[in-house]
Coordinates of N, CA and C in Angstrom, one line a residue:
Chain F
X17 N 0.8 -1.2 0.0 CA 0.0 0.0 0.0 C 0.9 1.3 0.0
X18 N 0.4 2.2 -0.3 CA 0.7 3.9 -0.1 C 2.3 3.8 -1.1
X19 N 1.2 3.7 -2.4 CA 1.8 3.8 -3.7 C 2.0 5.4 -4.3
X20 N 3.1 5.7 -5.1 CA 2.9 7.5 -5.5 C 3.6 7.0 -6.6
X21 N 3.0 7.4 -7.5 CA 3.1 8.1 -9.1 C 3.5 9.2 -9.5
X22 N 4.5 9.1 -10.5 CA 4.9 10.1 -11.1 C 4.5 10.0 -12.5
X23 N 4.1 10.8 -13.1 CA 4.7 10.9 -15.2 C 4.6 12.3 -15.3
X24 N 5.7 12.5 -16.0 CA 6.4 11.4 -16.7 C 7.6 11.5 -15.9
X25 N 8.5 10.1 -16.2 CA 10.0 10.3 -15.4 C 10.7 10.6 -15.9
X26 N 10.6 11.2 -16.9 CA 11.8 12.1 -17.4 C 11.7 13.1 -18.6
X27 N 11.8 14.1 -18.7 CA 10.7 15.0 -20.1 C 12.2 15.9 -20.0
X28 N 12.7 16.6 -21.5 CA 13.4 17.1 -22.1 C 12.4 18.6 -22.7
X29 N 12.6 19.4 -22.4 CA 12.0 20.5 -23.2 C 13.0 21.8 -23.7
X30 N 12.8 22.6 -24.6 CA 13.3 23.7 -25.0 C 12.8 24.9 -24.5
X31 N 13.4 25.8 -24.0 CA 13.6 26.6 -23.0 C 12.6 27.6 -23.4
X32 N 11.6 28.0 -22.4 CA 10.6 29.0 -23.1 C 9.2 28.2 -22.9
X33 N 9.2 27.0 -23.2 CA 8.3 26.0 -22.9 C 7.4 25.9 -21.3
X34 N 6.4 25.4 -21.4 CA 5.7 24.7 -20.1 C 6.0 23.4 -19.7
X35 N 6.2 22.8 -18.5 CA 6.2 21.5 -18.6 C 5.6 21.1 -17.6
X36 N 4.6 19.9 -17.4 CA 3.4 19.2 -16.2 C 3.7 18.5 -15.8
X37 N 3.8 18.2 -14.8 CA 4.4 17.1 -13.9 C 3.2 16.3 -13.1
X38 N 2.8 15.1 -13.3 CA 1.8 14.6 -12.5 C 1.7 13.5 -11.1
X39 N 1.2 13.8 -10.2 CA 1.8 13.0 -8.9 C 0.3 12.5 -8.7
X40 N 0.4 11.0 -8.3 CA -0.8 10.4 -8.1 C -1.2 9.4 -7.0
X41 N -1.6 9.5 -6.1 CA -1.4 8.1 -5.0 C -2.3 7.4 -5.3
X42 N -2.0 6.3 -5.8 CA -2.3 5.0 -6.4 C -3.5 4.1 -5.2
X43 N -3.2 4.0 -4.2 CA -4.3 3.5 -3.5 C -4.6 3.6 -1.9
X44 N -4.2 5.3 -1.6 CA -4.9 5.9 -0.7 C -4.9 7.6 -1.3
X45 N -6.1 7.7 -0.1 CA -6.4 9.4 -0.4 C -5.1 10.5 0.2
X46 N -4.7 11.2 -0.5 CA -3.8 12.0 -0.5 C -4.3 13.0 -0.4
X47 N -4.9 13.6 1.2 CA -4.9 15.2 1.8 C -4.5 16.0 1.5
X48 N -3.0 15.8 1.5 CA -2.1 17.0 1.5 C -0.7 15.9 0.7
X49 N 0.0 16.7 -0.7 CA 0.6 16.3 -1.2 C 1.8 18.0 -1.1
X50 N 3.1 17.1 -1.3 CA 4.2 17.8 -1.4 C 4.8 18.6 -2.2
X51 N 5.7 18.9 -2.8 CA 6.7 18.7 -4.1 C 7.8 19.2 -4.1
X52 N 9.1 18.6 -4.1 CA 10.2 18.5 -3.7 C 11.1 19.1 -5.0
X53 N 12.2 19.5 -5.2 CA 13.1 19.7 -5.9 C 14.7 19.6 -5.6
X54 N 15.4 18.6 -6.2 CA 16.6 17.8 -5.4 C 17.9 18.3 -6.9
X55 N 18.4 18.9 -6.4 CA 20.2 19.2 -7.5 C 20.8 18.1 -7.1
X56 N 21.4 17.8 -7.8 CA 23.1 16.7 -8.1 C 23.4 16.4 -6.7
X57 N 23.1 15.5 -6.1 CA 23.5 15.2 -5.0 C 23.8 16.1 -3.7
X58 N 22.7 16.7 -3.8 CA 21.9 17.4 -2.3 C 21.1 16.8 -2.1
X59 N 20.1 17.2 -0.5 CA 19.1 16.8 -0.3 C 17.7 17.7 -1.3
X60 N 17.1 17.3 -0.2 CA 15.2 17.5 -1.0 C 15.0 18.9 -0.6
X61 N 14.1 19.9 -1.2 CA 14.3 21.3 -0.8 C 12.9 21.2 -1.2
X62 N 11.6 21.8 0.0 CA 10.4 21.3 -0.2 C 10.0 22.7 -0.8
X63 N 9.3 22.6 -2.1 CA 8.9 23.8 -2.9 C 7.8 24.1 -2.2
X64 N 6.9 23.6 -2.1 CA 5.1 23.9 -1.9 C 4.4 22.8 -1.1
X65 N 3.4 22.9 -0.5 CA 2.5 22.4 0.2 C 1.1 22.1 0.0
X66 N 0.5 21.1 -0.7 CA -0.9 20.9 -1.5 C -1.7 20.5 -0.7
X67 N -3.2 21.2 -0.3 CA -3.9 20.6 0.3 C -5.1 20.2 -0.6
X68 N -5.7 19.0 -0.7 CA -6.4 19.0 -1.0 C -7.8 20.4 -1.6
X69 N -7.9 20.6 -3.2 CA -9.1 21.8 -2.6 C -8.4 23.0 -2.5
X70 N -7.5 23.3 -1.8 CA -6.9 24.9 -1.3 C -5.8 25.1 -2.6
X71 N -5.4 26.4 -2.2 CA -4.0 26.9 -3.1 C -3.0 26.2 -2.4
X72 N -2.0 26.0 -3.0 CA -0.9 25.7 -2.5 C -0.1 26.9 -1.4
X73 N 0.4 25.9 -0.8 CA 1.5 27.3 -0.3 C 3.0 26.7 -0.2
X74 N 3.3 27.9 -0.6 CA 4.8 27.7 -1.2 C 6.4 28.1 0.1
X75 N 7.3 27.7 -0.3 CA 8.3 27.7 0.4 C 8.8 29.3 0.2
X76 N 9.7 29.7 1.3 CA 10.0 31.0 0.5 C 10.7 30.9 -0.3
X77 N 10.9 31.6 -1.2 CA 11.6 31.8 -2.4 C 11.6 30.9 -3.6
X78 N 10.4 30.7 -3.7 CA 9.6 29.4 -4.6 C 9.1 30.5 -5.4
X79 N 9.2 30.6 -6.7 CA 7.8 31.7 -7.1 C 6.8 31.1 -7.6
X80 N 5.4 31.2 -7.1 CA 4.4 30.8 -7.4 C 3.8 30.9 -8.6
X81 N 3.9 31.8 -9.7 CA 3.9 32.1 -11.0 C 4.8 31.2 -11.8
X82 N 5.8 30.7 -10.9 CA 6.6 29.7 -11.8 C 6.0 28.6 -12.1
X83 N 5.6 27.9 -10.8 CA 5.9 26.8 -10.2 C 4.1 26.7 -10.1
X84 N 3.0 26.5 -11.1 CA 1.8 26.0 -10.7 C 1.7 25.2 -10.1
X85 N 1.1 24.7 -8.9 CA 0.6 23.9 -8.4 C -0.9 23.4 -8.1
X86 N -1.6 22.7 -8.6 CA -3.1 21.8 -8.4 C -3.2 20.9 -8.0
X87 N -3.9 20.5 -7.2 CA -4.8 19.4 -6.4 C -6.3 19.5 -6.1
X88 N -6.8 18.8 -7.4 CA -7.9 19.2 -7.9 C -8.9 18.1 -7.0
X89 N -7.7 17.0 -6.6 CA -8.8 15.5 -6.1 C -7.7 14.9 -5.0
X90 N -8.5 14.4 -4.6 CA -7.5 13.3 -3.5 C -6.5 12.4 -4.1
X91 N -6.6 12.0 -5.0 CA -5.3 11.7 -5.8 C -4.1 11.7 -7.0
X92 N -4.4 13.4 -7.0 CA -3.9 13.8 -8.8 C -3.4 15.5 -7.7
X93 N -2.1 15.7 -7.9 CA -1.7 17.0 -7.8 C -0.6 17.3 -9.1
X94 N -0.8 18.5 -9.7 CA -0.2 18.5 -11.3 C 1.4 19.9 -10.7
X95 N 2.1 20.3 -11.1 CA 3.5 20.7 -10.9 C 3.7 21.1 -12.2
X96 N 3.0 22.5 -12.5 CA 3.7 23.1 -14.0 C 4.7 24.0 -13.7
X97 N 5.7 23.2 -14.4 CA 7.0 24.3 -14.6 C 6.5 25.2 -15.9
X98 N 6.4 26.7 -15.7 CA 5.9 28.1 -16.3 C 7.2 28.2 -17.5
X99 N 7.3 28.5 -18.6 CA 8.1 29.3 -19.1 C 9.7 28.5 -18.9
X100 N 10.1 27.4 -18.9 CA 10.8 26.7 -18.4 C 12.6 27.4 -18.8
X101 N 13.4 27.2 -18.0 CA 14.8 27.9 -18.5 C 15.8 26.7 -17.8
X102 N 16.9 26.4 -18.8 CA 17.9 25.8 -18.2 C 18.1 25.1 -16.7
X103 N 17.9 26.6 -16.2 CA 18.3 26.5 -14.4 C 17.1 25.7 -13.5
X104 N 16.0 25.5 -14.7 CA 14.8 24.6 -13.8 C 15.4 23.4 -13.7
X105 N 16.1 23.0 -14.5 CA 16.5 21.8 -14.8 C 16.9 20.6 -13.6
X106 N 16.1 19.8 -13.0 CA 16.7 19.6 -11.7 C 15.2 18.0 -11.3
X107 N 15.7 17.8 -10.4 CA 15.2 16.4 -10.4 C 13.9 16.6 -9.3
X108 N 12.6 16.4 -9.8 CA 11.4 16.8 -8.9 C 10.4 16.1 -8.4
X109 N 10.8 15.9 -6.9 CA 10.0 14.9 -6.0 C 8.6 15.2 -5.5
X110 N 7.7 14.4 -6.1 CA 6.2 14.6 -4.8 C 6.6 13.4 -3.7
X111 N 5.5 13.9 -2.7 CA 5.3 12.9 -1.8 C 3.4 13.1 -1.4
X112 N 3.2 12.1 -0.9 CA 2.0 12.2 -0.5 C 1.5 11.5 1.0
X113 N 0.4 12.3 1.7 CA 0.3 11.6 3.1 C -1.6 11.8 3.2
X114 N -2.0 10.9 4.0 CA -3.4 11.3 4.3 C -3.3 11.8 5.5
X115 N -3.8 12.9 6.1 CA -3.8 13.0 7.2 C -4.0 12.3 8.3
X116 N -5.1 11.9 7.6 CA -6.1 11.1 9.3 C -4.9 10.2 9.3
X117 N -4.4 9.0 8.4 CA -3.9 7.7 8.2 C -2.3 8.2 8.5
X118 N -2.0 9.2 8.6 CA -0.2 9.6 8.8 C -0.4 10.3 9.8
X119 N -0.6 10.3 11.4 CA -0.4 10.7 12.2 C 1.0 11.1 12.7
X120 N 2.0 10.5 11.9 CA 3.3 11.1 12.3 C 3.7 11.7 11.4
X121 N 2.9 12.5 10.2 CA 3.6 13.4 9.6 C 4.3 12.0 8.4
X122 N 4.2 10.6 8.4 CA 5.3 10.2 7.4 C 4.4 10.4 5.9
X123 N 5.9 10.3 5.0 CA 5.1 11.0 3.4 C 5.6 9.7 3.1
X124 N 4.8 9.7 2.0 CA 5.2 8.7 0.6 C 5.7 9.4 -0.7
X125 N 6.6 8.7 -1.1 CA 7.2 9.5 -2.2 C 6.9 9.0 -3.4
X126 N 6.5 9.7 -4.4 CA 7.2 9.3 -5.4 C 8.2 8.8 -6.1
X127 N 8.5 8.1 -7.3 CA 10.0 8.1 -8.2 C 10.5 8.9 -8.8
X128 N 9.8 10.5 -8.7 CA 10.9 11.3 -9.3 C 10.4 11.7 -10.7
X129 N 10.8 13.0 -11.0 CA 10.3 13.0 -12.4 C 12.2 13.8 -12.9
X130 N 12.7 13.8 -14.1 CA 14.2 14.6 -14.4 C 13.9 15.3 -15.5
X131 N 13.7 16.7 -15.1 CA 13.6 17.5 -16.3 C 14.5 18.3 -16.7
X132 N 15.0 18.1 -18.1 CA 16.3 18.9 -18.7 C 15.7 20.4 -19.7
X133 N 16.1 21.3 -19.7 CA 15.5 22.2 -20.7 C 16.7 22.4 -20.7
X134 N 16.4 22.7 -22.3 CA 17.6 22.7 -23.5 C 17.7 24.3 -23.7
Chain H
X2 N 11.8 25.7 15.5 CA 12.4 25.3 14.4 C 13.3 23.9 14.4
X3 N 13.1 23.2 13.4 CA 13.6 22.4 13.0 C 14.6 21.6 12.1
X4 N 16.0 21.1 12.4 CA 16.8 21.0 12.0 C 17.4 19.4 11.8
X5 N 18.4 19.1 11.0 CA 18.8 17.8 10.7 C 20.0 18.0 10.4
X6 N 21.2 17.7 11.2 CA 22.5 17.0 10.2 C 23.0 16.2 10.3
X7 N 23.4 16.0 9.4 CA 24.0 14.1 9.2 C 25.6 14.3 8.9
X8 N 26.2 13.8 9.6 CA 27.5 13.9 10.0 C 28.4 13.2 8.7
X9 N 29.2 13.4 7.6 CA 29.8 12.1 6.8 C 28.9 12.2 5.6
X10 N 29.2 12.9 4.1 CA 28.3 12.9 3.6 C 29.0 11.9 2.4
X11 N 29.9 10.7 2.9 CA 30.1 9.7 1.9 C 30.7 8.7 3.2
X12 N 30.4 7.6 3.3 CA 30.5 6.7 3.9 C 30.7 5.1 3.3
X13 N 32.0 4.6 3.8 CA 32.5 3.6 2.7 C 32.5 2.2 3.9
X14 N 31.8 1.0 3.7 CA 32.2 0.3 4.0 C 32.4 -1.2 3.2
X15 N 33.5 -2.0 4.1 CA 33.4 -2.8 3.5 C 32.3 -4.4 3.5
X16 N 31.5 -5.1 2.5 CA 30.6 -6.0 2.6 C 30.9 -7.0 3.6
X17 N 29.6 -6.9 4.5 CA 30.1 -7.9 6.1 C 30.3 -6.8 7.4
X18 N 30.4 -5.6 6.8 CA 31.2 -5.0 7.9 C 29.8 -3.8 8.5
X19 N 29.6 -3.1 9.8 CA 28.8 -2.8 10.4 C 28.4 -1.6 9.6
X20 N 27.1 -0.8 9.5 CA 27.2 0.3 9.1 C 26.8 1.2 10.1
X21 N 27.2 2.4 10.2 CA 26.6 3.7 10.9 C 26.9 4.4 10.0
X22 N 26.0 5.4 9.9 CA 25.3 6.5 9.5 C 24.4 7.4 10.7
X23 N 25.1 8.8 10.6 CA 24.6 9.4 11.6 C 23.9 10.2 11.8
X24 N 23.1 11.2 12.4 CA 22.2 11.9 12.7 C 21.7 12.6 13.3
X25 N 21.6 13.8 13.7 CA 21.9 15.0 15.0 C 20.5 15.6 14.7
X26 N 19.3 15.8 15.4 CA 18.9 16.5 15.1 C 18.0 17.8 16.0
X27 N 17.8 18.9 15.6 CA 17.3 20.2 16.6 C 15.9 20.4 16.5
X28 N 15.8 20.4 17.3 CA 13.5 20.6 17.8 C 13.3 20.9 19.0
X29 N 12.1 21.9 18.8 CA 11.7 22.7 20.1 C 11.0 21.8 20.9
X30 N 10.1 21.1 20.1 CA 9.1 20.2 20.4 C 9.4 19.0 20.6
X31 N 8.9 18.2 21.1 CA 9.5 16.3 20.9 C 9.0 15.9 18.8
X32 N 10.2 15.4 18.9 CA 10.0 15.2 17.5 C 9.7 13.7 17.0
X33 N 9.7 13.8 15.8 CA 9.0 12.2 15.1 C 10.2 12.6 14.0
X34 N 10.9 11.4 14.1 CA 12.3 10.7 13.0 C 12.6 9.8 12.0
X35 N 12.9 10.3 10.9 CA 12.6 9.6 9.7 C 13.8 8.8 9.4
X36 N 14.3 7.8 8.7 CA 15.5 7.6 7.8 C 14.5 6.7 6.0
X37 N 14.9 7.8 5.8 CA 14.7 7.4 4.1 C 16.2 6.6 3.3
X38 N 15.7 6.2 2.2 CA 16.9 5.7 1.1 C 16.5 6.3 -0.1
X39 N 17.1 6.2 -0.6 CA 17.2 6.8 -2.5 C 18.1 6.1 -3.0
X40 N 18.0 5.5 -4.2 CA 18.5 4.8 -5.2 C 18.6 5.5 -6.1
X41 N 19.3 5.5 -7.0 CA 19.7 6.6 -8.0 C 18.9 6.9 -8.8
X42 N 18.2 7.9 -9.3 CA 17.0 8.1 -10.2 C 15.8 7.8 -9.6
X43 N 15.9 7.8 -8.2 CA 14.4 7.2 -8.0 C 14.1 7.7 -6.4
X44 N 12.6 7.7 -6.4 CA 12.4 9.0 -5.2 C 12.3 8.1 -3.8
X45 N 11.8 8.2 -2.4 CA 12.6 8.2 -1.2 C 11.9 6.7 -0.6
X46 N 12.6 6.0 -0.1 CA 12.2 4.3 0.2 C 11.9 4.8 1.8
X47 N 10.6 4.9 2.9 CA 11.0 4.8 3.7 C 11.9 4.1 4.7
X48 N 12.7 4.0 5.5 CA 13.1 2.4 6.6 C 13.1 2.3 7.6
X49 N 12.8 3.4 8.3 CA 11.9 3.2 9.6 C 11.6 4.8 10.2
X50 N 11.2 4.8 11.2 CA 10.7 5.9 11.9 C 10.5 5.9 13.5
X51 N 10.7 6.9 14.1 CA 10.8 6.6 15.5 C 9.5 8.0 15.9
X52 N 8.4 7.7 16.7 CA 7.4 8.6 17.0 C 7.0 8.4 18.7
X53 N 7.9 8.6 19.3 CA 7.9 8.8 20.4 C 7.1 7.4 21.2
X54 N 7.9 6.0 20.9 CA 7.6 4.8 21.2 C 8.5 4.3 21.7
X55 N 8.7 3.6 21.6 CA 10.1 2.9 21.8 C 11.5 3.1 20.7
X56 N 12.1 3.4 21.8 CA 13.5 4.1 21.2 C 14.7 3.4 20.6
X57 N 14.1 2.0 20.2 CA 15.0 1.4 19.3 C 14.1 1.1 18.5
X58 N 14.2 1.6 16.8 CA 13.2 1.2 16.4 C 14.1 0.2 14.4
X59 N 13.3 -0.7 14.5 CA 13.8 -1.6 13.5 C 13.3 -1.2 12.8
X60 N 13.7 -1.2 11.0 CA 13.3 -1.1 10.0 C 13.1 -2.1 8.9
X61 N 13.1 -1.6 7.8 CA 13.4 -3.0 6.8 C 15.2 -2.8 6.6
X62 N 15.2 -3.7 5.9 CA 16.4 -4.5 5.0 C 17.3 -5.1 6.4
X63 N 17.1 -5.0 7.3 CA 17.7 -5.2 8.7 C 18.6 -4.1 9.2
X64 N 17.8 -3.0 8.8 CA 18.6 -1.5 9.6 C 17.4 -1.1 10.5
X65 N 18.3 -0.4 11.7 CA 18.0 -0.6 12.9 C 18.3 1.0 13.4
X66 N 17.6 1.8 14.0 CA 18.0 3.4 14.7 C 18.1 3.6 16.5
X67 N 18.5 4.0 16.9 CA 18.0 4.3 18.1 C 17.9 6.3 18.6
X68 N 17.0 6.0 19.2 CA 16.4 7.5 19.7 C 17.3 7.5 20.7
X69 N 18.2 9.3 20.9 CA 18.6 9.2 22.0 C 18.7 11.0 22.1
X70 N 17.7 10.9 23.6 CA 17.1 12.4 23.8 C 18.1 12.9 23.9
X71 N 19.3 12.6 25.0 CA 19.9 13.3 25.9 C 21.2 13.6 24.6
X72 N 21.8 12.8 23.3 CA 22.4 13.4 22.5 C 21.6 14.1 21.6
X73 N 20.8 14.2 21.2 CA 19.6 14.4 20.1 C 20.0 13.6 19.1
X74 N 20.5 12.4 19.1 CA 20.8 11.6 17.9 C 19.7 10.6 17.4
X75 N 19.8 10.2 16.3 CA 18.9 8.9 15.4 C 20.0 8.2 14.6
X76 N 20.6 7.9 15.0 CA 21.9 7.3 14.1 C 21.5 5.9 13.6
X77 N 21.4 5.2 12.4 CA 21.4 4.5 11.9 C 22.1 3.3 11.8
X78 N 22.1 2.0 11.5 CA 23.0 0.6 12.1 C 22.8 -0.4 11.2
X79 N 23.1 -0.9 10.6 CA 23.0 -2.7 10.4 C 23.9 -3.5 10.6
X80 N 23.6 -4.5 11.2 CA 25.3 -5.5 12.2 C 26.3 -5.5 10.3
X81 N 25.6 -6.2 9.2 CA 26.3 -6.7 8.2 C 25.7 -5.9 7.0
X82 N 26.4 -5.2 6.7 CA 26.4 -4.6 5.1 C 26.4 -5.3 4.1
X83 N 25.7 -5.3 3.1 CA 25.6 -6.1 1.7 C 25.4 -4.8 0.4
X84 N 26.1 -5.4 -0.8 CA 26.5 -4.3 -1.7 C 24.9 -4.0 -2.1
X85 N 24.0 -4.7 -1.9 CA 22.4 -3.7 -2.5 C 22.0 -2.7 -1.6
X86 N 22.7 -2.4 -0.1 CA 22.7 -1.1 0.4 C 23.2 -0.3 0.5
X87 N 24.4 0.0 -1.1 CA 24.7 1.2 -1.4 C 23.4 2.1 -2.0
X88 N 23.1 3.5 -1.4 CA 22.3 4.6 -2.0 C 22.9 5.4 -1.2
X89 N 21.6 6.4 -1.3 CA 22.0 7.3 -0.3 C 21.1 7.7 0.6
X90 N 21.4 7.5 2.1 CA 20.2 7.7 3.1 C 20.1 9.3 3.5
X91 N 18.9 9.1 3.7 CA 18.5 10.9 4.1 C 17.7 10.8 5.6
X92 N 17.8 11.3 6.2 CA 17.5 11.8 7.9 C 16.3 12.7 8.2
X93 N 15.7 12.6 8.4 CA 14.6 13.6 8.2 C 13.8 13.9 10.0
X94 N 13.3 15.1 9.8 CA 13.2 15.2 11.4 C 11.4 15.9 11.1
X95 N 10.3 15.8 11.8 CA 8.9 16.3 12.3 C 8.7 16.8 13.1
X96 N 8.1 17.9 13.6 CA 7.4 17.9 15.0 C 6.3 17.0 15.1
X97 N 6.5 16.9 16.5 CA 5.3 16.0 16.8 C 4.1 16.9 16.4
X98 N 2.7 16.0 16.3 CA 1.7 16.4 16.2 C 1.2 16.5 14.4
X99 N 0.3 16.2 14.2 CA -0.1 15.9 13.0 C 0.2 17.4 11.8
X100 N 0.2 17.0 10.8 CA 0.2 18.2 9.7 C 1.2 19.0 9.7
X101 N 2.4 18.6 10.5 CA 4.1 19.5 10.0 C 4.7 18.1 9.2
X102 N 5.7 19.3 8.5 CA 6.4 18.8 7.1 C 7.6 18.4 7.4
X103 N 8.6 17.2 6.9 CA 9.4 17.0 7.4 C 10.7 18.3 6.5
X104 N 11.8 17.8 7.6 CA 13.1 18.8 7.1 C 14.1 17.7 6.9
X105 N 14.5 17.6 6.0 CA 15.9 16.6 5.4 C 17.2 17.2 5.8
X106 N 17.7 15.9 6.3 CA 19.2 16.3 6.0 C 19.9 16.2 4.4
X107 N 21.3 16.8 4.8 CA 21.9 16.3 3.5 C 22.1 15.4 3.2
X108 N 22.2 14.5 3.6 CA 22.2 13.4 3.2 C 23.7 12.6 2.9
X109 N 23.6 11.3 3.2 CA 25.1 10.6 3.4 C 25.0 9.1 2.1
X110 N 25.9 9.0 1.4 CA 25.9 8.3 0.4 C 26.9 6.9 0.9
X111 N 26.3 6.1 0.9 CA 26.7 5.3 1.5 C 27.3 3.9 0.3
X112 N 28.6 3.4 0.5 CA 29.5 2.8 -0.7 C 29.6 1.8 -0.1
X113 N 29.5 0.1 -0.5 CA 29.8 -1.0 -0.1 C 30.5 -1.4 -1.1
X114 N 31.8 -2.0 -0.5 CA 32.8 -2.5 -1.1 C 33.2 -4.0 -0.8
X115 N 33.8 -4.9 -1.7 CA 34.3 -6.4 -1.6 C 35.6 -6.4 -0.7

């Protein structure tokens, strides 16, 4: 159980472009979903905070015009990179937790999606 | 506020031999303790967690943490290393109480050798 989906795992785009990133938990309801952004061997740097239904809220220095975030349902939160440039280029983690069912705060992660813009 | 560091951010041992991987972490509050894995290209395996239970707490693959208030440590263990637990483990720290976000360490890359 407490399966997380990504697609795609890996998307290539030209700079200027949009790109969607889709996180899904496969077989429980996902409250509140994450979304992570990880460089070359650092840790996880948490962009935003999805609650089910609400706006996201974002980490500081996230820009929210960049970085769409939706959670439209209990198991679908979508991650549009805006206008995409080079420097987005970076490896991007969801995770997902139900509240009631994660009383200690643990997430489930995804596998990651690797987006290169050219 | 909430903090995580993990001491060693490459750690080599050899197959058979003990692992530790370490873990410091700072909270106002009593906290809830993560140890995740990552595999290369792929996003975070939990392997155990400690929530204010019992303070040795087992995981999978046969790694093992123990809580310890008075250093603020969660340092991680397995008696015998095997080369499929090269990744890289990450430390993560919560406050207690439902709906806070965890904070990662940087994380320690861990190398098993013959």
């Amino acid at each position: 159980g407490a399966v997380v989906s990504q697609h795609p795992s890996w998307v290539i785009c030209k700079s200027g472009t949009s790109v969607k990133i889709e996180c899904r938990s496969l077989d429980f309801q996902a409250t509140t979903m994450f979304w992570y952004r990880q460089f070359p061997k650092q840790s996880l740097m948490l962009m935003a905070t999805s609650n089910e239904g609400s706006k996201a809220t974002y980490e500081q220095g996230v820009e929210k015009d960049k970085f769409l975030i939706n959670h439209a349902s209990l198991t679908l939160s979508t991650l549009t990179v805006t206008s995409a440039h080079p420097e987005d280029s970076s490896f991007y983690i969801c995770s997902a937790r139900n509240s009631r069912d994660s009383p200690h705060n643990e997430q489930f992660f995804g596998p990651g999606t690797r987006l290169t813009v050219l | 506020a909430q903090s995580v560091t993990q001491l060693g951010s490459h750690v080599s041992v050899s197959e058979g031999a003990l692992v530790l991987l370490r873990c410091n972490y700072s909270s106002s509050v009593p906290p809830y303790l993560f140890w995740y894995v990552q595999y290369p290209n792929q996003g975070l395996q939990l392997l155990l967690k400690y929530t204010s239970a019992a303070t040795l707490v087992k995981g999978i693959n046969g790694f093992e943490a123990e809580f310890k208030k008075s250093e603020t440590s969660f340092h991680l263990t397995k008696p015998s290393a095997h080369m499929s637990d090269a990744a890289e483990y990450f430390c993560a720290v919560s406050e207690a109480g439902g709906g806070n976000k965890l904070t990662f360490g940087t994380g320690t890359q861990l190398k098993v050798e013959l």
